[in-house]
Amino acid sequence: MLTVASDIEVLARFGRALADPIRCRLLLALREAP
């Protein structure tokens, strides 16, 4: 049950990061070249 809660938290953080244009750009840049 703990892993499900942490997965939901990760998805929530990821969604919040995608909602912010600067963070979204940063995530896309990291995805291309870490």
XYZ file of C-alpha atoms in Angstrom:
34
model
C 0.000 0.000 0.000
C 2.923 2.325 0.687
C 4.223 1.998 -2.882
C 0.813 2.955 -4.295
C 0.760 6.102 -2.156
C 4.289 7.048 -3.206
C 3.458 6.395 -6.878
C 0.482 8.751 -6.608
C 2.696 11.361 -4.948
C 5.267 11.053 -7.741
C 2.547 11.461 -10.374
C 1.186 14.501 -8.545
C 4.636 16.106 -8.429
C 5.227 15.291 -12.081
C 1.884 16.824 -13.047
C 2.678 19.943 -11.047
C 6.071 20.193 -12.758
C 4.454 19.880 -16.198
C 1.960 22.608 -15.286
C 4.852 25.029 -14.701
C 6.308 26.102 -18.076
C 9.868 26.527 -16.768
C 9.890 23.122 -15.074
C 8.292 21.538 -18.122
C 11.078 22.909 -20.322
C 13.672 21.666 -17.831
C 12.164 18.168 -17.751
C 12.134 17.991 -21.544
C 15.769 19.112 -21.663
C 16.763 16.483 -19.084
C 14.910 13.803 -21.016
C 16.922 14.533 -24.157
C 20.357 14.740 -22.499
C 20.738 13.870 -18.821
